[in-house]
mmCIF file of C-alpha atoms in Angstrom:
data_model
loop_
_atom_site.group_PDB
_atom_site.id
_atom_site.type_symbol
_atom_site.label_atom_id
_atom_site.label_comp_id
_atom_site.label_asym_id
_atom_site.label_seq_id
_atom_site.Cartn_x
_atom_site.Cartn_y
_atom_site.Cartn_z
ATOM 1 C CA GLY A 1 3.493 -4.896 5.581
ATOM 2 C CA ASN A 2 6.287 -3.263 6.170
ATOM 3 C CA LEU A 3 6.136 1.247 5.983
ATOM 4 C CA GLU A 4 9.064 3.244 4.569
ATOM 5 C CA ASP A 5 9.011 6.180 3.619
ATOM 6 C CA HIS A 6 5.719 6.291 1.758
ATOM 7 C CA TYR A 7 6.041 2.554 0.349
ATOM 8 C CA ILE A 8 4.397 -0.305 2.270
ATOM 9 C CA THR A 9 5.647 -3.870 1.365
ATOM 10 C CA CYS A 10 3.073 -6.484 1.813
ATOM 11 C CA PRO A 11 4.475 -9.588 3.686
ATOM 12 C CA LYS A 12 2.618 -12.425 1.872
ATOM 13 C CA HIS A 13 4.111 -11.474 -1.927
ATOM 14 C CA GLY A 14 6.879 -8.643 -1.498
ATOM 15 C CA SER A 15 4.987 -6.294 -3.517
ATOM 16 C CA VAL A 16 5.506 -2.774 -3.065
ATOM 17 C CA PHE A 17 3.033 -0.074 -3.168
ATOM 18 C CA ASP A 18 2.754 3.543 -2.729
ATOM 19 C CA VAL A 19 0.200 4.573 0.228
ATOM 20 C CA VAL A 20 0.224 7.700 -1.030
ATOM 21 C CA ASN A 21 -1.855 7.005 -4.553
ATOM 22 C CA GLY A 22 -2.095 2.880 -4.498
ATOM 23 C CA ASP A 23 0.548 2.341 -7.510
ATOM 24 C CA LEU A 24 2.316 -0.236 -7.461
ATOM 25 C CA HIS A 25 5.958 0.432 -7.090
ATOM 26 C CA GLU A 26 7.664 -2.750 -7.204
ATOM 27 C CA PRO A 27 6.239 -6.429 -8.170
ATOM 28 C CA GLY A 28 6.880 -9.479 -6.143
ATOM 29 C CA LYS A 29 6.645 -12.825 -5.999
ATOM 30 C CA LEU A 30 4.339 -15.647 -4.634
ATOM 31 C CA LEU A 31 6.965 -19.335 -4.589
ATOM 32 C CA PHE A 32 8.147 -19.564 -7.658
ATOM 33 C CA PHE A 33 5.632 -17.447 -9.729
ATOM 34 C CA LYS A 34 5.593 -13.788 -10.339
ATOM 35 C CA VAL A 35 2.520 -11.871 -9.004
ATOM 36 C CA LYS A 36 0.322 -9.151 -10.861
ATOM 37 C CA PRO A 37 -1.101 -7.105 -8.355
ATOM 38 C CA GLN A 38 -3.330 -4.120 -9.162
ATOM 39 C CA LYS A 39 -3.236 -0.495 -7.794
ATOM 40 C CA LEU A 40 -4.333 -0.572 -4.453
ATOM 41 C CA LYS A 41 -7.376 1.845 -3.213
ATOM 42 C CA SER A 42 -6.434 5.118 -1.796
ATOM 43 C CA PHE A 43 -8.650 7.264 0.279
ATOM 44 C CA PRO A 44 -7.437 10.632 1.831
ATOM 45 C CA VAL A 45 -6.616 10.966 5.528
ATOM 46 C CA LYS A 46 -6.310 13.689 8.137
ATOM 47 C CA ILE A 47 -5.548 14.019 11.626
ATOM 48 C CA VAL A 48 -8.061 16.020 13.939
ATOM 49 C CA GLY A 49 -6.707 16.000 17.186
ATOM 50 C CA ASP A 50 -5.858 12.822 18.498
ATOM 51 C CA ASP A 51 -7.821 10.975 15.742
ATOM 52 C CA LEU A 52 -7.112 10.103 12.337
ATOM 53 C CA MET A 53 -10.049 10.631 9.793
ATOM 54 C CA VAL A 54 -10.218 8.457 7.057
ATOM 55 C CA GLU A 55 -12.791 9.920 3.548
ATOM 56 C CA MET A 56 -14.403 6.892 2.261
ATOM 57 C CA GLU A 57 -16.276 7.120 -0.486
#
């Protein structure tokens, strides 16, 4: 998807999500149907040296 500020846009249906908390910011459409996406799962991350560390449950 396309990342702008802290929002990512799905290239398939155009829904926009907040990458900080996974909340739906703007619903998208698939052809003529409105899609009803759900909140995305988000994970805490930190940078350690040259590595990006993702804390997964």
